[in-house]
Tab-separated table of C-alpha atoms in Angstrom:
chain	number	residue	atom	x	y	z
A	1	UNK	CA	3.094	11.365	-29.993
A	2	UNK	CA	6.345	11.209	-30.112
A	3	UNK	CA	9.700	9.494	-31.510
A	4	UNK	CA	9.765	7.155	-28.497
A	5	UNK	CA	5.848	6.072	-29.423
A	6	UNK	CA	4.985	3.253	-32.277
A	7	UNK	CA	1.504	3.519	-33.974
A	8	UNK	CA	0.338	0.271	-35.280
A	9	UNK	CA	-1.852	1.687	-38.270
A	10	UNK	CA	-5.765	0.274	-38.690
A	11	UNK	CA	-6.494	-1.221	-41.533
A	12	UNK	CA	-9.220	0.601	-43.919
A	13	UNK	CA	-12.059	-1.268	-46.598
A	14	UNK	CA	-13.846	0.978	-48.903
A	15	UNK	CA	-15.877	-1.254	-49.602
A	16	UNK	CA	-17.469	-1.058	-46.265
A	17	UNK	CA	-17.703	2.413	-44.918
A	18	UNK	CA	-20.333	1.632	-42.615
A	19	UNK	CA	-18.779	-1.479	-41.046
A	20	UNK	CA	-17.477	-1.600	-37.554
A	21	UNK	CA	-13.965	0.193	-37.447
A	22	UNK	CA	-11.149	-3.032	-37.092
A	23	UNK	CA	-9.889	-3.523	-33.707
A	24	UNK	CA	-6.606	-2.607	-33.337
A	25	UNK	CA	-3.660	-5.521	-33.029
A	26	UNK	CA	-2.496	-5.014	-29.728
A	27	UNK	CA	1.504	-5.139	-29.398
A	28	UNK	CA	3.323	-7.671	-27.870
A	29	UNK	CA	4.171	-5.961	-24.558
A	30	UNK	CA	0.469	-5.333	-24.157
A	31	UNK	CA	-0.688	-8.862	-23.694
A	32	UNK	CA	-2.174	-10.693	-20.911
A	33	UNK	CA	-2.719	-14.231	-19.745
A	34	UNK	CA	-6.451	-14.623	-19.428
A	35	UNK	CA	-7.384	-15.234	-15.234
A	36	UNK	CA	-7.344	-18.665	-14.551
A	37	UNK	CA	-5.652	-19.152	-11.181
A	38	UNK	CA	-7.783	-20.864	-7.806
A	39	UNK	CA	-6.790	-17.766	-6.042
A	40	UNK	CA	-8.554	-15.161	-9.117
A	41	UNK	CA	-11.681	-17.656	-8.299
A	42	UNK	CA	-11.307	-17.956	-4.531
A	43	UNK	CA	-11.565	-13.520	-4.215
A	44	UNK	CA	-14.412	-13.381	-7.578
A	45	UNK	CA	-16.177	-15.287	-5.054
A	46	UNK	CA	-15.379	-13.477	-2.118
A	47	UNK	CA	-16.667	-10.239	-3.831
A	48	UNK	CA	-20.087	-12.181	-5.110
A	49	UNK	CA	-20.621	-12.901	-1.429
A	50	UNK	CA	-19.938	-10.109	0.359
A	51	UNK	CA	-22.381	-8.439	-2.724
A	52	UNK	CA	-18.896	-6.134	-3.501
A	53	UNK	CA	-18.179	-4.558	-6.772
A	54	UNK	CA	-14.631	-3.468	-8.809
A	55	UNK	CA	-13.348	-1.391	-10.868
A	56	UNK	CA	-11.276	-4.347	-11.807
A	57	UNK	CA	-14.305	-6.056	-13.418
A	58	UNK	CA	-16.171	-2.962	-14.346
A	59	UNK	CA	-13.349	-0.844	-15.960
A	60	UNK	CA	-11.887	-4.384	-17.496
A	61	UNK	CA	-8.249	-4.358	-16.181
A	62	UNK	CA	-5.950	-6.307	-17.654
A	63	UNK	CA	-4.248	-6.842	-15.241
A	64	UNK	CA	-7.019	-8.769	-12.936
A	65	UNK	CA	-5.457	-12.223	-13.368
A	66	UNK	CA	-2.287	-11.146	-11.437
A	67	UNK	CA	-3.670	-9.279	-9.339
A	68	UNK	CA	-6.775	-11.215	-8.021
A	69	UNK	CA	-4.643	-14.623	-8.283
A	70	UNK	CA	-2.815	-12.706	-5.147
A	71	UNK	CA	-6.148	-11.897	-3.375
A	72	UNK	CA	-5.546	-8.028	-4.224
A	73	UNK	CA	-8.807	-6.161	-5.272
A	74	UNK	CA	-9.778	-2.387	-6.031
A	75	UNK	CA	-12.771	-2.416	-4.209
A	76	UNK	CA	-15.623	0.389	-6.202
A	77	UNK	CA	-17.918	1.433	-3.529
A	78	UNK	CA	-21.031	2.788	-3.715
A	79	UNK	CA	-22.702	1.139	-6.587
A	80	UNK	CA	-21.552	0.096	-9.859
A	81	UNK	CA	-23.490	2.707	-11.988
A	82	UNK	CA	-21.976	5.979	-12.402
A	83	UNK	CA	-23.569	9.264	-13.603
A	84	UNK	CA	-21.595	10.082	-15.968
A	85	UNK	CA	-20.538	9.090	-19.080
A	86	UNK	CA	-16.353	9.479	-19.946
A	87	UNK	CA	-15.368	8.490	-23.190
A	88	UNK	CA	-12.121	5.799	-21.699
A	89	UNK	CA	-14.271	4.102	-19.334
A	90	UNK	CA	-16.387	1.235	-19.121
A	91	UNK	CA	-17.986	1.859	-16.135
A	92	UNK	CA	-22.119	1.386	-17.071
A	93	UNK	CA	-23.569	4.880	-16.936
A	94	UNK	CA	-27.386	5.979	-15.718
A	95	UNK	CA	-29.700	6.136	-13.050
A	96	UNK	CA	-27.323	4.826	-9.784
A	97	UNK	CA	-29.440	2.674	-7.143
A	98	UNK	CA	-29.403	3.351	-3.511
A	99	UNK	CA	-26.314	3.366	-1.751
A	100	UNK	CA	-25.961	0.152	0.063
A	101	UNK	CA	-25.400	0.530	4.097
A	102	UNK	CA	-23.679	-2.352	4.262
A	103	UNK	CA	-20.976	-1.853	2.172
A	104	UNK	CA	-18.395	-0.570	4.252
A	105	UNK	CA	-18.600	-3.109	6.910
A	106	UNK	CA	-18.340	-5.848	3.996
A	107	UNK	CA	-15.461	-4.161	2.214
A	108	UNK	CA	-13.327	-4.564	5.979
A	109	UNK	CA	-14.584	-8.208	6.082
A	110	UNK	CA	-13.479	-8.427	2.325
A	111	UNK	CA	-9.555	-6.997	3.739
A	112	UNK	CA	-9.886	-9.454	7.049
A	113	UNK	CA	-10.575	-12.237	5.084
A	114	UNK	CA	-7.682	-11.626	2.083
A	115	UNK	CA	-5.035	-10.056	4.725
A	116	UNK	CA	-4.888	-7.010	2.853
A	117	UNK	CA	-2.128	-4.793	3.995
A	118	UNK	CA	-2.589	-2.217	1.624
A	119	UNK	CA	-6.249	-1.835	0.156
A	120	UNK	CA	-7.015	0.892	-2.578
A	121	UNK	CA	-10.792	2.076	-2.560
A	122	UNK	CA	-13.142	4.053	-5.262
A	123	UNK	CA	-16.042	4.620	-6.276
A	124	UNK	CA	-18.538	6.090	-9.489
A	125	UNK	CA	-19.070	9.251	-9.560
A	126	UNK	CA	-22.548	9.999	-8.059
A	127	UNK	CA	-23.351	13.431	-8.677
A	128	UNK	CA	-27.088	12.538	-7.431
A	129	UNK	CA	-25.541	12.258	-4.113
A	130	UNK	CA	-26.080	15.956	-1.388
A	131	UNK	CA	-22.139	15.055	-0.907
A	132	UNK	CA	-20.839	13.186	-3.620
A	133	UNK	CA	-20.797	9.713	-1.896
A	134	UNK	CA	-18.521	11.220	0.357
A	135	UNK	CA	-19.635	9.958	3.595
A	136	UNK	CA	-19.409	6.680	2.532
A	137	UNK	CA	-15.410	6.809	1.519
A	138	UNK	CA	-15.442	8.062	5.834
A	139	UNK	CA	-17.594	5.263	7.126
A	140	UNK	CA	-15.412	2.553	5.025
A	141	UNK	CA	-12.375	3.871	6.118
A	142	UNK	CA	-13.255	4.275	9.654
A	143	UNK	CA	-14.974	0.616	9.246
A	144	UNK	CA	-11.576	-1.419	8.113
A	145	UNK	CA	-9.701	1.183	10.809
A	146	UNK	CA	-11.798	-0.774	13.380
A	147	UNK	CA	-11.261	-4.568	11.886
A	148	UNK	CA	-8.380	-4.501	10.204
A	149	UNK	CA	-6.172	-1.843	11.810
A	150	UNK	CA	-2.857	-2.659	10.439
A	151	UNK	CA	-3.801	-2.385	7.016
A	152	UNK	CA	-2.808	0.901	5.519
A	153	UNK	CA	-5.799	2.513	3.243
A	154	UNK	CA	-6.077	4.337	-0.305
A	155	UNK	CA	-8.444	5.681	-1.569
A	156	UNK	CA	-8.506	6.792	-5.644
A	157	UNK	CA	-12.093	9.074	-5.301
A	158	UNK	CA	-13.827	10.999	-7.848
A	159	UNK	CA	-13.657	15.297	-8.911
A	160	UNK	CA	-16.950	15.593	-6.397
A	161	UNK	CA	-17.761	18.420	-8.581
A	162	UNK	CA	-19.529	21.308	-7.001
A	163	UNK	CA	-19.002	19.681	-3.043
A	164	UNK	CA	-15.209	19.122	-3.448
A	165	UNK	CA	-13.835	21.164	-0.789
A	166	UNK	CA	-16.716	19.709	2.698
A	167	UNK	CA	-16.025	16.657	0.757
A	168	UNK	CA	-12.439	16.457	0.800
A	169	UNK	CA	-12.286	18.094	4.804
A	170	UNK	CA	-14.609	14.483	5.305
A	171	UNK	CA	-12.830	11.851	3.807
A	172	UNK	CA	-9.152	13.888	5.509
A	173	UNK	CA	-10.879	14.072	8.800
A	174	UNK	CA	-10.955	10.657	8.961
A	175	UNK	CA	-7.554	10.035	7.792
A	176	UNK	CA	-6.589	7.678	4.642
A	177	UNK	CA	-2.808	7.300	4.149
A	178	UNK	CA	-2.961	7.883	0.279
A	179	UNK	CA	-5.157	10.069	-1.461
A	180	UNK	CA	-5.608	9.930	-5.465
A	181	UNK	CA	-7.329	11.811	-7.887
A	182	UNK	CA	-6.313	10.938	-11.463
A	183	UNK	CA	-5.897	13.621	-14.048
A	184	UNK	CA	-6.570	11.178	-16.496
A	185	UNK	CA	-5.273	13.221	-20.257
A	186	UNK	CA	-3.796	16.430	-20.403
A	187	UNK	CA	-6.148	19.564	-20.405
A	188	UNK	CA	-6.495	19.958	-24.326
A	189	UNK	CA	-8.029	16.255	-24.944
A	190	UNK	CA	-10.805	16.812	-21.617
A	191	UNK	CA	-13.742	17.985	-23.666
A	192	UNK	CA	-14.032	14.925	-25.580
A	193	UNK	CA	-11.679	12.551	-22.927
A	194	UNK	CA	-13.541	13.512	-19.920
A	195	UNK	CA	-16.156	16.008	-20.435
A	196	UNK	CA	-17.918	15.954	-17.365
A	197	UNK	CA	-15.313	17.182	-15.435
A	198	UNK	CA	-12.365	20.179	-15.556
A	199	UNK	CA	-8.863	19.538	-15.029
A	200	UNK	CA	-7.898	22.806	-13.209
A	201	UNK	CA	-10.424	21.782	-10.893
A	202	UNK	CA	-8.783	18.100	-10.389
A	203	UNK	CA	-5.639	19.875	-9.627
A	204	UNK	CA	-7.285	21.999	-7.505
A	205	UNK	CA	-8.269	18.813	-4.975
A	206	UNK	CA	-5.312	17.193	-4.630
A	207	UNK	CA	-3.929	20.673	-3.465
A	208	UNK	CA	-6.842	20.905	-1.159
A	209	UNK	CA	-5.975	17.693	0.411
A	210	UNK	CA	-2.270	18.684	0.943
A	211	UNK	CA	-3.251	22.023	2.529
A	212	UNK	CA	-5.477	19.697	5.303
A	213	UNK	CA	-3.182	17.717	5.626
A	214	UNK	CA	0.261	17.372	3.862
A	215	UNK	CA	0.632	14.355	5.942
A	216	UNK	CA	-1.541	12.495	3.618
A	217	UNK	CA	0.363	10.978	0.577
A	218	UNK	CA	-1.303	12.300	-2.751
A	219	UNK	CA	-1.107	10.590	-5.857
A	220	UNK	CA	-2.529	10.943	-9.630
A	221	UNK	CA	-1.731	8.894	-12.861
A	222	UNK	CA	-2.530	9.456	-16.648
A	223	UNK	CA	-3.400	7.235	-19.928
A	224	UNK	CA	-1.329	7.347	-22.888
A	225	UNK	CA	-2.237	6.774	-26.187
A	226	UNK	CA	-5.384	9.282	-26.323
A	227	UNK	CA	-3.565	11.824	-28.624
A	228	UNK	CA	-1.412	13.520	-26.302
A	229	UNK	CA	1.477	15.364	-27.096
A	230	UNK	CA	5.507	14.737	-25.505
A	231	UNK	CA	4.905	18.480	-24.050
A	232	UNK	CA	1.758	18.213	-23.375
A	233	UNK	CA	2.532	15.257	-20.163
A	234	UNK	CA	5.334	17.137	-19.453
A	235	UNK	CA	3.055	19.814	-18.283
A	236	UNK	CA	0.339	17.532	-16.406
A	237	UNK	CA	3.814	16.875	-14.392
A	238	UNK	CA	4.612	19.806	-13.380
A	239	UNK	CA	1.061	20.969	-12.067
A	240	UNK	CA	1.052	17.489	-10.309
A	241	UNK	CA	4.237	18.832	-8.714
A	242	UNK	CA	2.730	22.317	-8.210
A	243	UNK	CA	0.022	21.273	-6.710
A	244	UNK	CA	2.662	18.390	-4.246
A	245	UNK	CA	1.865	15.324	-5.259
A	246	UNK	CA	3.883	12.844	-4.232
A	247	UNK	CA	2.831	9.981	-6.954
A	248	UNK	CA	3.027	9.809	-10.345
A	249	UNK	CA	1.407	6.994	-12.593
A	250	UNK	CA	1.035	6.482	-16.862
A	251	UNK	CA	-0.430	3.352	-18.418
A	252	UNK	CA	-1.093	2.979	-21.538
A	253	UNK	CA	-4.620	3.951	-22.200
A	254	UNK	CA	-7.104	0.819	-24.303
A	255	UNK	CA	-10.195	1.042	-25.329
A	256	UNK	CA	-12.731	-1.381	-23.455
A	257	UNK	CA	-15.276	-0.940	-26.514
A	258	UNK	CA	-16.205	0.081	-30.284
A	259	UNK	CA	-17.776	2.886	-28.153
A	260	UNK	CA	-14.994	4.256	-26.932
A	261	UNK	CA	-12.551	6.917	-27.581
A	262	UNK	CA	-9.834	4.883	-29.932
A	263	UNK	CA	-6.406	4.460	-29.266
A	264	UNK	CA	-4.826	6.495	-30.868
A	265	UNK	CA	-1.143	4.845	-30.801
A	266	UNK	CA	0.620	2.326	-28.493
A	267	UNK	CA	3.017	3.743	-26.670
A	268	UNK	CA	6.276	1.775	-26.479
A	269	UNK	CA	8.255	0.651	-22.689
A	270	UNK	CA	10.833	2.847	-24.326
A	271	UNK	CA	8.597	5.849	-23.799
A	272	UNK	CA	7.246	4.906	-20.969
A	273	UNK	CA	10.744	4.496	-18.771
A	274	UNK	CA	11.718	7.509	-20.078
A	275	UNK	CA	8.887	9.387	-19.031
A	276	UNK	CA	9.248	7.856	-15.745
A	277	UNK	CA	12.763	9.334	-15.859
A	278	UNK	CA	11.873	13.163	-16.554
A	279	UNK	CA	9.086	12.638	-13.501
A	280	UNK	CA	11.595	11.542	-11.254
A	281	UNK	CA	13.381	14.469	-12.313
A	282	UNK	CA	10.793	16.525	-11.267
A	283	UNK	CA	10.154	15.117	-7.816
A	284	UNK	CA	7.657	12.665	-7.462
A	285	UNK	CA	8.766	10.928	-4.440
A	286	UNK	CA	7.126	7.758	-6.632
A	287	UNK	CA	6.670	6.427	-10.197
A	288	UNK	CA	4.885	4.360	-12.097
A	289	UNK	CA	5.283	4.421	-15.859
A	290	UNK	CA	4.968	1.384	-18.280
A	291	UNK	CA	2.055	0.215	-20.563
A	292	UNK	CA	-0.284	-1.850	-17.419
A	293	UNK	CA	-0.033	0.470	-15.110
A	294	UNK	CA	-3.146	1.338	-13.321
A	295	UNK	CA	-3.852	3.442	-10.392
A	296	UNK	CA	-3.965	0.649	-7.931
A	297	UNK	CA	-1.417	-1.739	-9.955
A	298	UNK	CA	1.382	-2.932	-7.552
A	299	UNK	CA	-0.467	-0.503	-4.650
A	300	UNK	CA	0.550	-1.691	-1.641
A	301	UNK	CA	4.575	-2.361	-2.801
A	302	UNK	CA	4.724	1.264	-4.079
A	303	UNK	CA	2.811	2.912	-0.699
A	304	UNK	CA	5.559	1.018	0.902
A	305	UNK	CA	8.240	2.853	-1.604
A	306	UNK	CA	7.048	5.880	-1.500
A	307	UNK	CA	6.576	5.647	2.769
A	308	UNK	CA	10.822	4.867	2.712
A	309	UNK	CA	11.229	7.941	0.209
A	310	UNK	CA	9.428	10.779	3.002
A	311	UNK	CA	11.615	9.427	5.494
A	312	UNK	CA	14.639	9.588	3.365
A	313	UNK	CA	13.851	12.841	2.338
A	314	UNK	CA	13.124	13.864	5.602
A	315	UNK	CA	16.271	12.575	6.795
A	316	UNK	CA	18.762	14.559	4.675
A	317	UNK	CA	16.833	17.789	5.618
A	318	UNK	CA	17.516	17.190	9.163
A	319	UNK	CA	21.207	16.512	8.644
A	320	UNK	CA	21.854	20.023	6.556
A	321	UNK	CA	19.510	22.020	9.317
A	322	UNK	CA	22.131	20.221	11.643
A	323	UNK	CA	24.991	21.329	9.736
A	324	UNK	CA	23.542	25.095	8.781
A	325	UNK	CA	23.385	25.231	12.790
A	326	UNK	CA	26.882	23.566	13.384
A	327	UNK	CA	28.264	26.640	11.234
């Protein structure tokens, strides 16, 4: 991708042209320990008891051991079957089951039992539903506000294809603290990596959130290692800032199975740090950029940092206004 990246070359075997491609060996900086703690098992049991799905499991997140040990889990609503088939995603594709009416209350129960100060709610794509599943996000937010009023709420939604504006308006009215929608990759790679979506439609969704309620923090993320170029990543940052996105996440793409898009390169921690520095210079309130960064990784801590950064920015602006009036 760039001069800061390192690409281990896969071995080839000319004698086995039809053999399954060899799995790439992950560099040391991307390896994590298998989850074995009691806290991990407690979180897993709670999710099963309440019939809740998590993106931690469905997307095979490498941070699941760390997060679940600390009783942090990202609930995935609207079932575990997606109506799309993105080349990077490990979530099942097919015809989803009916929406579970108990999902909102069970999500609130889970948040209360885990004592969550900050919760992240995401979902599969539900192109089969008239509202794309927006009403279920609203119900989950309302249930959390009733049962755990001190918990801050972050949502990570799909693009609500062909029904974006009413979906975003309904969710914003419910009042989440953070609205996340990931661009995932650079526009050039959308036809192969995210064929069911459109880059500029996703940008418009993020703009729509700010237009409806400027006080809601917006967040978006991209994966690196899919073949993107450095200047393309810089352009995505600029596009996000034009849409007034407050928080950008950048992490290493990992191939879930041999059927998914291959890892083109393992981007080094040094490269991620460089991208992070550039993002901060472009004016994001918060930046998370490392190989293991994921959308909801350390989301609560990042929310606190982002909130403090906004308050500091507003205080400085207020101070400048006073100085101008004094002159």
